[in-house]
Each structure stands twice: as C-alpha cells, then as structure tokens.
XYZ file of C-alpha atoms in Angstrom:
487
model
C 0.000 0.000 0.000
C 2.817 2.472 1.081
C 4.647 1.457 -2.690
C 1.484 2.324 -3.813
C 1.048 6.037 -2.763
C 4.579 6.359 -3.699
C 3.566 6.150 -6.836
C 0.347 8.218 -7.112
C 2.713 10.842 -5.608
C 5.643 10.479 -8.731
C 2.792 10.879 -11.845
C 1.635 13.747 -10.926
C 4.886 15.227 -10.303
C 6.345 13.891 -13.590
C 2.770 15.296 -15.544
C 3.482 19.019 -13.708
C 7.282 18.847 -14.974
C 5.868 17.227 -18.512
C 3.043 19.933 -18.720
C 5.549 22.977 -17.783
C 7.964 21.815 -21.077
C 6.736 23.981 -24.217
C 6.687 21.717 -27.235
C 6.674 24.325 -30.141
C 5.174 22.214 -32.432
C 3.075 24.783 -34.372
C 5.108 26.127 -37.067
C 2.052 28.881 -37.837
C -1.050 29.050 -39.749
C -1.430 30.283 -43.392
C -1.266 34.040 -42.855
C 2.319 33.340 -41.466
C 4.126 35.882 -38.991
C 4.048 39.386 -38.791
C 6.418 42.360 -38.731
C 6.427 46.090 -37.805
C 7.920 46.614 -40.612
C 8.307 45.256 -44.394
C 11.337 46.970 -45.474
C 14.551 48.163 -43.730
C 16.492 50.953 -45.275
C 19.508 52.716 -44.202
C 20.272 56.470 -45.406
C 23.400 57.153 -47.610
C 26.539 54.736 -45.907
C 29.522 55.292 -46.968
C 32.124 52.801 -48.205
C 34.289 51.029 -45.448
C 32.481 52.178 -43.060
C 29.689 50.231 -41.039
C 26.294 51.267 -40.732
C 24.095 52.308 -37.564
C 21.948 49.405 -36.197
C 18.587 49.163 -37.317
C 16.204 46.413 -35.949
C 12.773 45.535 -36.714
C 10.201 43.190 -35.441
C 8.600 39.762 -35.767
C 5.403 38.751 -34.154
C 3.472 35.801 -33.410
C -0.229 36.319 -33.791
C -1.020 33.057 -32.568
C -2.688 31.676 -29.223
C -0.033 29.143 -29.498
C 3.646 28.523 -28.772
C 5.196 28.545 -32.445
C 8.864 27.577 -34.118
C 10.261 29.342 -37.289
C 11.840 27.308 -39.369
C 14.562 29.122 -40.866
C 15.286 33.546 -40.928
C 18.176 33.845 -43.744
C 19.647 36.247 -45.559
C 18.773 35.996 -49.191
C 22.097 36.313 -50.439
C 23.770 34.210 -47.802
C 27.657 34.954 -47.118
C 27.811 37.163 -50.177
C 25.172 39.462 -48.501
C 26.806 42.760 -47.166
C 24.176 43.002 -44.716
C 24.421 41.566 -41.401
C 21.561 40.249 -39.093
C 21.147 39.622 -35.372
C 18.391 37.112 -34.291
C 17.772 37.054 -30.230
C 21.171 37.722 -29.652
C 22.651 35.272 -32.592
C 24.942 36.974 -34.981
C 24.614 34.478 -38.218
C 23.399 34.845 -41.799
C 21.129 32.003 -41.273
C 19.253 31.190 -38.285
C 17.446 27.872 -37.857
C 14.455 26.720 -35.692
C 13.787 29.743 -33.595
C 10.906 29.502 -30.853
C 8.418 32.238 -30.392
C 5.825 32.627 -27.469
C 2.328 32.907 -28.048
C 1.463 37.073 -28.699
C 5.311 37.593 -28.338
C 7.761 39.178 -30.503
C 11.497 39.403 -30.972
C 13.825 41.728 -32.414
C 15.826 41.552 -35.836
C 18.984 43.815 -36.184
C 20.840 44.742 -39.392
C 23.614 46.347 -40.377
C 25.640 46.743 -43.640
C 28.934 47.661 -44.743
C 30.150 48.550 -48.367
C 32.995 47.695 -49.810
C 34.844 50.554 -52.406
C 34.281 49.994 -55.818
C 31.051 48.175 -55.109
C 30.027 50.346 -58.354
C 31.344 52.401 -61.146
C 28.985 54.944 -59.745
C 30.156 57.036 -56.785
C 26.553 56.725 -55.619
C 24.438 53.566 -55.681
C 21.923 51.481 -54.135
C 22.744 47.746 -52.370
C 19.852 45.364 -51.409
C 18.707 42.079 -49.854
C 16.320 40.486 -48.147
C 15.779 38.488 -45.251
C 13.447 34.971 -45.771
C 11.313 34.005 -43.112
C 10.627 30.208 -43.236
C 7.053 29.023 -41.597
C 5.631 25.733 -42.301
C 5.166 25.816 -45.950
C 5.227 29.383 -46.164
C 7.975 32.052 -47.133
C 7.685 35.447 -45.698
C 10.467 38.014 -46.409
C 11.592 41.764 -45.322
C 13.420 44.681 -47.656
C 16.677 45.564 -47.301
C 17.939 48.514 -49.162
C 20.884 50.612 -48.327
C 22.104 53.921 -50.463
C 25.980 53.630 -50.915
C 28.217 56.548 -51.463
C 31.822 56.113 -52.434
C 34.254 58.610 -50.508
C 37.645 59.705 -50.417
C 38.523 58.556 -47.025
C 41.034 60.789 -45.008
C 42.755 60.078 -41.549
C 44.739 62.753 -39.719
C 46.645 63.593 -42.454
C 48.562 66.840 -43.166
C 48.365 68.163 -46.510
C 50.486 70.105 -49.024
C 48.342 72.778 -51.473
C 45.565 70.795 -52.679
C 42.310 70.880 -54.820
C 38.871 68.959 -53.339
C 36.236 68.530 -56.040
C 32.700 67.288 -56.148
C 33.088 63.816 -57.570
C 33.356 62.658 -54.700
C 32.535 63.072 -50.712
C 35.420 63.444 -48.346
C 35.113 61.421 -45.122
C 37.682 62.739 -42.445
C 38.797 61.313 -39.033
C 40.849 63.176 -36.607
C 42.508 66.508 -37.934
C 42.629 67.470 -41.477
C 45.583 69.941 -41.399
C 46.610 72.190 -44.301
C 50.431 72.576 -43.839
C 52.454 75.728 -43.321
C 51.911 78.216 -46.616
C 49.762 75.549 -48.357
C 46.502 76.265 -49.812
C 43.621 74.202 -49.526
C 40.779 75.136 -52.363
C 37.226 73.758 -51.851
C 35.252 73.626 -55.463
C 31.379 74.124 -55.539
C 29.545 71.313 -54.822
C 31.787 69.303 -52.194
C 30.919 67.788 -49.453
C 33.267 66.948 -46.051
C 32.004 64.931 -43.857
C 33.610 64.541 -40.237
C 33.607 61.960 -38.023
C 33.315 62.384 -33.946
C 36.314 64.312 -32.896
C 37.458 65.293 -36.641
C 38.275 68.599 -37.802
C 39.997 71.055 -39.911
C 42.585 73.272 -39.137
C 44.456 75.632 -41.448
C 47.684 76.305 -39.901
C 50.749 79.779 -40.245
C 50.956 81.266 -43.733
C 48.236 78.559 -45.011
C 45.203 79.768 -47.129
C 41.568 78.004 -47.036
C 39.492 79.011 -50.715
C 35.837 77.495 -50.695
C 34.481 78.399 -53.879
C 30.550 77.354 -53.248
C 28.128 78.970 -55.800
C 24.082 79.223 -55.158
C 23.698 76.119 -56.837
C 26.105 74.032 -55.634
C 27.312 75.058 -51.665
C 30.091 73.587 -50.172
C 29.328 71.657 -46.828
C 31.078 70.867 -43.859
C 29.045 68.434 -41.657
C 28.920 65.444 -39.256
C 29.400 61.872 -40.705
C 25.795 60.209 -39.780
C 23.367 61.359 -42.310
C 20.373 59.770 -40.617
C 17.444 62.432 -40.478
C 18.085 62.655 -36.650
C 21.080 63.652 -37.136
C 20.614 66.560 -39.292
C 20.529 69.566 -36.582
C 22.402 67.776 -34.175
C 24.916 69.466 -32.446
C 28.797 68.634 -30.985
C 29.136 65.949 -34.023
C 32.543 66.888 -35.388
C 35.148 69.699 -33.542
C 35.204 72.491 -36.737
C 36.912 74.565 -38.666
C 40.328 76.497 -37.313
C 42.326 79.386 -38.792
C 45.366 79.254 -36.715
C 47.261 82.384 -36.309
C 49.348 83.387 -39.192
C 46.830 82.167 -41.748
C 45.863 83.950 -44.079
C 44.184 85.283 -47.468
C 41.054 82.939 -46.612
C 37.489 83.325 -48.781
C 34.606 81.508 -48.038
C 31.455 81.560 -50.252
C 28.963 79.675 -50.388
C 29.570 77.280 -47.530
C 27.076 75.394 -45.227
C 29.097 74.369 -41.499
C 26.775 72.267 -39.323
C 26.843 69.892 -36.467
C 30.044 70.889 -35.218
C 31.308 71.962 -31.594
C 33.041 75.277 -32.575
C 31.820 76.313 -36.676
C 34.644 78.230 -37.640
C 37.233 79.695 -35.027
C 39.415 82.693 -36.705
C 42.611 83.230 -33.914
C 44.903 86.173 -35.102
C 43.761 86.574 -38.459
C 43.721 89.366 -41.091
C 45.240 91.988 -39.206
C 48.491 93.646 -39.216
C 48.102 94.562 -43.098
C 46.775 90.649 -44.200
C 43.666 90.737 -46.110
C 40.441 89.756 -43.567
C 38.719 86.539 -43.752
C 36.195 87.123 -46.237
C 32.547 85.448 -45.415
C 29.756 85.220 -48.334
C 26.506 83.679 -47.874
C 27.209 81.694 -45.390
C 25.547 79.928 -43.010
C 26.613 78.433 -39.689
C 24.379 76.861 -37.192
C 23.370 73.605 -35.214
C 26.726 74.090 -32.974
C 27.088 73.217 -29.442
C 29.397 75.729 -28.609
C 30.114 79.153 -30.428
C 29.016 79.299 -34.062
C 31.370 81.943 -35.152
C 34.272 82.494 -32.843
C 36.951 85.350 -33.796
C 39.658 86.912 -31.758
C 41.597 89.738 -32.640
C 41.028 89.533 -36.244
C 39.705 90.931 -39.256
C 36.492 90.157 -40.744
C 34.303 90.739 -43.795
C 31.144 88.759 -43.564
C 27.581 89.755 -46.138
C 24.386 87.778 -46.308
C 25.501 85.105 -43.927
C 22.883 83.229 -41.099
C 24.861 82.573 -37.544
C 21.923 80.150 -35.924
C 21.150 77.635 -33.390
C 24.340 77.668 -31.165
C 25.100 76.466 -27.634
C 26.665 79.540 -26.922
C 27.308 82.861 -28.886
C 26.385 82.826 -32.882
C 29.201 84.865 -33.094
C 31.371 85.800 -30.605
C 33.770 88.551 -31.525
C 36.533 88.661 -29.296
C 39.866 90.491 -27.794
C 39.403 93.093 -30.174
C 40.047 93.297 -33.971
C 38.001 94.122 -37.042
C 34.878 93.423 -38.361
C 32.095 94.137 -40.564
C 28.644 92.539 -41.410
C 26.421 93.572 -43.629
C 23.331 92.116 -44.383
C 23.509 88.938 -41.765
C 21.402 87.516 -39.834
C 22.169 86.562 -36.311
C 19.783 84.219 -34.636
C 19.976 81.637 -31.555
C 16.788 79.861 -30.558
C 19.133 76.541 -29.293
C 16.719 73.806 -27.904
C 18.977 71.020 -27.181
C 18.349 70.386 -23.349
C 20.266 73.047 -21.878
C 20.138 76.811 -21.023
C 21.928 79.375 -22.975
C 23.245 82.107 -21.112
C 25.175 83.994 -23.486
C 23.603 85.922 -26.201
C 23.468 85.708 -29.606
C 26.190 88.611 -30.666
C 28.728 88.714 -28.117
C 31.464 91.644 -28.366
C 34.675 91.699 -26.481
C 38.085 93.214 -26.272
C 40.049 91.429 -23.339
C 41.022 88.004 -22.324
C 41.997 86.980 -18.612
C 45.621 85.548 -19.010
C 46.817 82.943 -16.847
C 47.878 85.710 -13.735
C 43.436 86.797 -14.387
C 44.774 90.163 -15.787
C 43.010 91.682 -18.566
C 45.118 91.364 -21.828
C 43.451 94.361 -24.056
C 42.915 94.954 -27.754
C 41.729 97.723 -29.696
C 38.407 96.924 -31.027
C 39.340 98.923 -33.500
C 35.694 98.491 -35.880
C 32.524 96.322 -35.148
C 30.007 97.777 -37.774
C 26.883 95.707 -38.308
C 24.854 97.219 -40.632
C 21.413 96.138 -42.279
C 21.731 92.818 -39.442
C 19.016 91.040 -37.318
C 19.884 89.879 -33.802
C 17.480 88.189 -32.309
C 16.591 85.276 -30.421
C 14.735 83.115 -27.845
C 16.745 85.413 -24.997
C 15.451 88.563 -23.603
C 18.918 90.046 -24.335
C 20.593 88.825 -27.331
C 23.498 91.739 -27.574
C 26.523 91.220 -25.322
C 28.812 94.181 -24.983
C 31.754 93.261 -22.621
C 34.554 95.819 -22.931
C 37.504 97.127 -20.501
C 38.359 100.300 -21.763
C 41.105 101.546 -19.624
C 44.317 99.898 -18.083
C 47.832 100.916 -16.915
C 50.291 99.301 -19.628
C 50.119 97.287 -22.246
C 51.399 93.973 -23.475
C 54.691 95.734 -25.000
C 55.057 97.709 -21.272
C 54.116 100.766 -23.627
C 51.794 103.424 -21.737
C 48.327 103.543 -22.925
C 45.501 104.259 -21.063
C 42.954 104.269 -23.931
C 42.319 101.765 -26.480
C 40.178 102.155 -29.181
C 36.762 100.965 -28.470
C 34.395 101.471 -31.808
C 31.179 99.435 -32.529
C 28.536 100.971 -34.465
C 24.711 99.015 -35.530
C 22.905 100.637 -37.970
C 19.589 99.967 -39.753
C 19.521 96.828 -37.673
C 16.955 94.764 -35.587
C 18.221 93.936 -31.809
C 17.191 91.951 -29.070
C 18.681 94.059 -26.084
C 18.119 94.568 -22.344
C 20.433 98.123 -22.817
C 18.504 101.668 -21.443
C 17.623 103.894 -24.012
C 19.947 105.770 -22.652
C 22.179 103.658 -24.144
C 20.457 102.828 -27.421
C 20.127 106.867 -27.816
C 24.145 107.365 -28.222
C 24.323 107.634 -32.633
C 27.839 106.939 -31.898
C 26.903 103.335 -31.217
C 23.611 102.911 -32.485
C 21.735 104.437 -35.861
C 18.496 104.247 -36.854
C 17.989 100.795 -34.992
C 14.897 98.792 -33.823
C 14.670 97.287 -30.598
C 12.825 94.529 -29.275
C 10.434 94.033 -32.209
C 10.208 90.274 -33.118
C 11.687 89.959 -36.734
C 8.683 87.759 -37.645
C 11.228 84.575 -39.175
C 8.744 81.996 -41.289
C 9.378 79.820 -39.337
C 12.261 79.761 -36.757
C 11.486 75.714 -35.367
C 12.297 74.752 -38.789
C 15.293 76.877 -39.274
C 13.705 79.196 -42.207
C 15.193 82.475 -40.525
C 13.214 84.658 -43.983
C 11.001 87.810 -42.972
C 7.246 87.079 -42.972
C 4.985 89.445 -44.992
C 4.377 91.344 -42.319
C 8.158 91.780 -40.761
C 8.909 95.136 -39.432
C 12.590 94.184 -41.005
C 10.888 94.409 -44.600
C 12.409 97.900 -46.399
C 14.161 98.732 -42.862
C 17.775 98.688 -44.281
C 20.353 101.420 -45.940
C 20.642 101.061 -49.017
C 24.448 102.127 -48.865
C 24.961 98.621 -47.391
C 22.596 97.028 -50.496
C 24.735 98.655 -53.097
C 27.279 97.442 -51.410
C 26.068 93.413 -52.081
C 22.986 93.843 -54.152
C 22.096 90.529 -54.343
C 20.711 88.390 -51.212
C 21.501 84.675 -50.718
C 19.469 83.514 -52.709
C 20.422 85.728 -55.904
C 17.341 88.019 -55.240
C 18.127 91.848 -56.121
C 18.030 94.415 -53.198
C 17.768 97.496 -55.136
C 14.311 98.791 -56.275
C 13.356 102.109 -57.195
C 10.313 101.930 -55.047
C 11.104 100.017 -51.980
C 14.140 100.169 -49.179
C 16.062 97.299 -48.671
C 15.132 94.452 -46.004
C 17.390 93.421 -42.767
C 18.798 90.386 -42.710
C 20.363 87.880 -45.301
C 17.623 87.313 -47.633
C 15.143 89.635 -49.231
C 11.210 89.396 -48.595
C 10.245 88.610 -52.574
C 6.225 88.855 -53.145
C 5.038 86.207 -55.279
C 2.190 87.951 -58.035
C-alpha cells in the first residue's frame, strides 16, 4: 500500500514537470508571422564604413507557442548586410521559438565595400526569408551607398577637393604651413566624432561654393536625426598666421566650434572674407573670432550652444546684411547671447590682456533670439600698460549698428548714443517663417521688410538667394535674404 502512494505521488509530479515543457510544435497558420515593418532601409553609408543598427520586429499572432523554421539572408555569405536574431549573430538562423502574442527583435547592419560600383553613388539590397511551415515570408533591405575619399589625420600640401566625390575625415585634417587648400562648388566633407579642420601659419583656405552648388562641412551620420544635431565633429580652425582665406557659399553644421578665426587678417593681411554663409546647429560658439579681421555679407549665424558669433579680444569686423539668430533647444540653457562683443582676455595671472576693437560695424543685421537680451557688450576700456610695457591708457573701443533689428536689455539711454547705435529697432520680433524649422526669412508682415540702408545694399545687391536688393520703389530688407512677393 505504502509502494502504492509512492507512486500516485511520482505521476503527478512527472505530468506538472511534462506539462511545464513547451513543445513548439506549431510552425504557424497560413497568414504566417508578422512584422512592424516590411522593409529596412539605411540612409546614404559610406564605403568602409559600417552602418548604424537598425532592428525591426517579428510577431506571433497566434494563441499558441510557435517555431520558425529558418530567418536567412537571401544572399547568404555574399550578402553585405548583417543580421542579429535574439542575440545570434549568423546569416542564417534555424528553428527559432516564439511565445504565443510575443515578438522578438531583428537587427541589421551593412557595410560597403569601395568599388562596389562604377557609380560614386548607388543602391545595395537584400532580403531576409522568413521560413514558416510551408510558407515564405520576407523583409526589404535597401541601403544607399556613397563612395568617398577617405582621409585620416593627415597633413596636406596645397591641394584641390572637387565634387566627384565626398570626403570622409577622421581626426585633424591639417593644411600645412603656406599651403593652400581650395574647396570647389559642390563638395561635401564629412567629419567623423572628434574630426576637424585646421588651417595652420601662412596657409590659405578658398571654398568656392556657388548658389547652386554650396560647399558643406558636416557630421558623418546622415540619418534624419542627425541633421541639426549638435557637438558631431570639432570644426573649422584658422590658426594664427593664416591667411588670405574666402569663403562663399559654404554650409558648417553639427560641429562643436563652426569656424574659429585666432589672429587673423590683421596687421596689413587681407580679412577673412565670409559670403553667404551659413553656420548653425553648434554646441558651442558658431562663429568664434579673436583679434582679427572680418568681412562677412548675407551670412545666417543660428542655433548655437553659446554665442552665434562671438567677436573677441578686439580686432576688425564688418557685417552687412547677416542675420544673427539663436533659438538653441537642445536640453540646456543658454546664457550667453546671440552677438557677443569683447576686447580682453583673462591671461593665466586673471589680468586683462586688451585689444583695440578697433571696428565692429553691423549694418542692415538682425539679432534676435529666444533670450530677452541677445546683444553682449563686454569691454575694458582703460588699463595701466600694455602687453609691450608701452603706456596707454585708452584703447580704441568702436562698434557701431545701424539699420539693424536687436534683441537688447540696454537703457535707451544707451540705445540713444548715434555713436553706437543708428536708426535701430529694438525689441520688435523679426517675424522669421518659421524659426522651429530653421527658415530664418522675414514674414509678410516683418517690421525688417524695407528697414535697411541702401548704402549697405549697393554694397552686395544681391541676397543669398540671388534676389536683387535694389528697387526704385522700396528700401532694402534686414537680414540675409530679401522678402520677394510672389504675383
């Protein structure tokens, strides 16, 4: 009797254990699996270089416990796509169970090889098979290739870049002593994370961008995400001693600095000439300049961590026809406003080192932005000696805005001195399109429209967009591009 309950007591124990085992013996019904999506693609990737991870997923819509077969790559080991199934790296994956209701995730990547195509820009695809019962299922895979001319901290002699193809550049792209590095319309560098250029003594930059074809500086991931991103690449540096530098027509985005001008243009060299240009989605300073020499027309300074342009430890600059605007949303507060104007550093005893500021004009400008002040003026005018030992007790201090729009928390007091400020408007919102979406042009009803000299539009009579400033009837607008009525 007592062998007897022994056993009574085993079969149920062995049926619970039996029970709790999950067979996966469906293998799915007609309508097969589902997934949240039927094609993967991947944005331009460049050759060499491995893509992001992108994942997808596959369901079971069944009450019941289910196996796949087989999830494979359609073109096997030759595939340039990779795939990651729960966590198993493999072109093929064989008998893989899935819950009842649950899911799991798919990841892909791809790399390109060089010379994958004759064309510098093409289009690579695949597919991955889904094997259920009887039934094949697949998803899309389509990836964009670009071919690039890959660079890696190298220093270079004088050299042309074209537009056949992009440049891809990790670390420091450095143009050598007295070299000069010419940009033609229509390239395109792209940086990787902690990548830059720097133009270094006696060394010349020349970007030669037109309307139709800008030159771009940028970060490396081309996703849409990444697009406005910030802090993506370091920038662009004019060391001191360079010289006889042009830029037209360039787009720098993404970066941490934009373009950073130390010592440049001054003592008889020509100034950095800036024309329609535009420099925004920075995490740090857009523009950065100290004691140097400037031209800049029809240029946009935007979104920046910091200052759009900071102009500082004196030096000379002009700016016609720009727009200066900061409206930076990425997660932190701005403190500094969007024009900053300085002529002293703090060396490393915290003394003042002081510069003449010897012009700041901005004429026909907008500065403005999400700030209640958007106009720093932070000047020392007076000390004992300076660098040289030299007595001076006065340095030159001149800054002038006329027929401009400013943000500013200065008294009108202040504002009232025609010394500093001409025929200006303050505080009156500039009325952008549409600021969010970084389309910095007036609205029809801008109080910027016809509020500019038209000294400064004879000066550069055509906008950025090749739109004429001068009209018989009408003043010109503030700002880098012209308010054009459509009839």
């Amino acid at each position: 009797m007592k062998r007897l309950k022994k056993i009574w007591w085993v079969i149920p124990a062995v049926l619970m254990w039996w029970g709790c085992e999950r067979d996966y013996l469906f293998r799915g019904g007609d309508e097969g699996i589902t997934f949240s999506s039927d094609t993967v693609m991947f944005d331009t990737i460049f050759t060499s270089i491995g893509s992001a991870t992108r994942n997808f997923r596959i369901y079971n819509p069944y009450g019941s416990d289910m196996t796949i077969d087989a999830i494979r790559l359609a073109g096997g080991d030759d595939s340039k796509f990779r795939i990651n199934v729960n966590g198993v790296p493999s072109h093929e994956v064989y008998e893989v169970p899935m819950r009842a209701g649950d899911s799991l995730y798919v990841f892909v990547e791809v790399t390109i090889n060089p010379g994958e195509s004759s064309d510098p820009s093409f289009v690579v695809t695949d597919s991955i098979v889904f094997s259920t019962k009887e039934r094949n299922q697949s998803v899309k895979l389509v990836a964009y290739g670009q071919d690039v001319v890959l660079m890696r901290n190298q220093t270079i002699e004088s050299m042309t870049f074209t537009a056949e193809k992009p440049y891809l550049i990790y670390d420091w792209l450095k143009v050598d002593t007295a070299a000069v590095l010419t940009i033609e319309e229509g390239a395109h560098l792209y940086f990787y994370q902690g990548a830059g250029l720097a133009v270094y003594s006696e060394a010349s930059l020349k970007v030669k961008g037109t309307k139709e074809n800008p030159v771009l500086f940028a970060g490396s991931r081309l996703e849409d995400w990444y697009l406005d991103k910030p802090g993506q690449w370091e920038g662009i540096i004019l060391a001191p001693g360079s010289k006889n530098h042009d830029i037209s027509y360039a787009s720098i985005r993404n970066a941490t600095i934009g373009l950073n001008v130390d010592s440049v243009g001054l003592d008889g060299d020509a100034p950095l000439l800036l024309s329609n240009v535009k420099i925004e989605h920075i995490s740090k300073q857009g523009l950065v300049a100290q004691a140097s020499s400037i031209i800049a027309h029809n240029s946009l300074f935007a979104d920046a961590g910091s200052a759009s342009v900071a102009l500082t430890y004196g030096g000379h600059y002009e700016f016609y026809h720009c727009t200066i605007a900061n409206f930076f949303n990425w997660g932190k507060y701005r403190s500094i406003p969007a024009l900053l104007l300085s002529n002293y550093y703090f060396n490393k005893d915290n003394k003042p080192e002081i510069r003449d500021m010897e012009e700041a004009l901005f004429s026909n400008c907008i500065i403005w932005g999400s700030n209640t002040n958007e106009l720093g003026l932070d000047f020392e005018p007076k000390v004992k000696e300076r660098n040289d030992k030299e007595e001076k007790n006065e340095f030159l201090l001149n800054y002038r805005f006329e027929n401009s729009l400013l943000r500013t928390s200065l008294s009108e007091e202040q504002l009232s001195d025609k010394k500093y400020f001409n025929n200006v408007i303050v505080n009156h919102n500039p009325s952008f399109v549409d600021y969010q979406k970084y389309n910095y042009q007036l609205d029809t009803l801008s109080i910027a429209i016809d509020a500019g000299s038209m000294e400064a539009a004879r000066k550069y009579p055509l906008d950025y967009l090749g739109n004429s400033r001068i009209n018989a009837n009408t003043l010109p607008d503030l700002g880098y591009i012209e308010r054009v009525e459509l009839h």
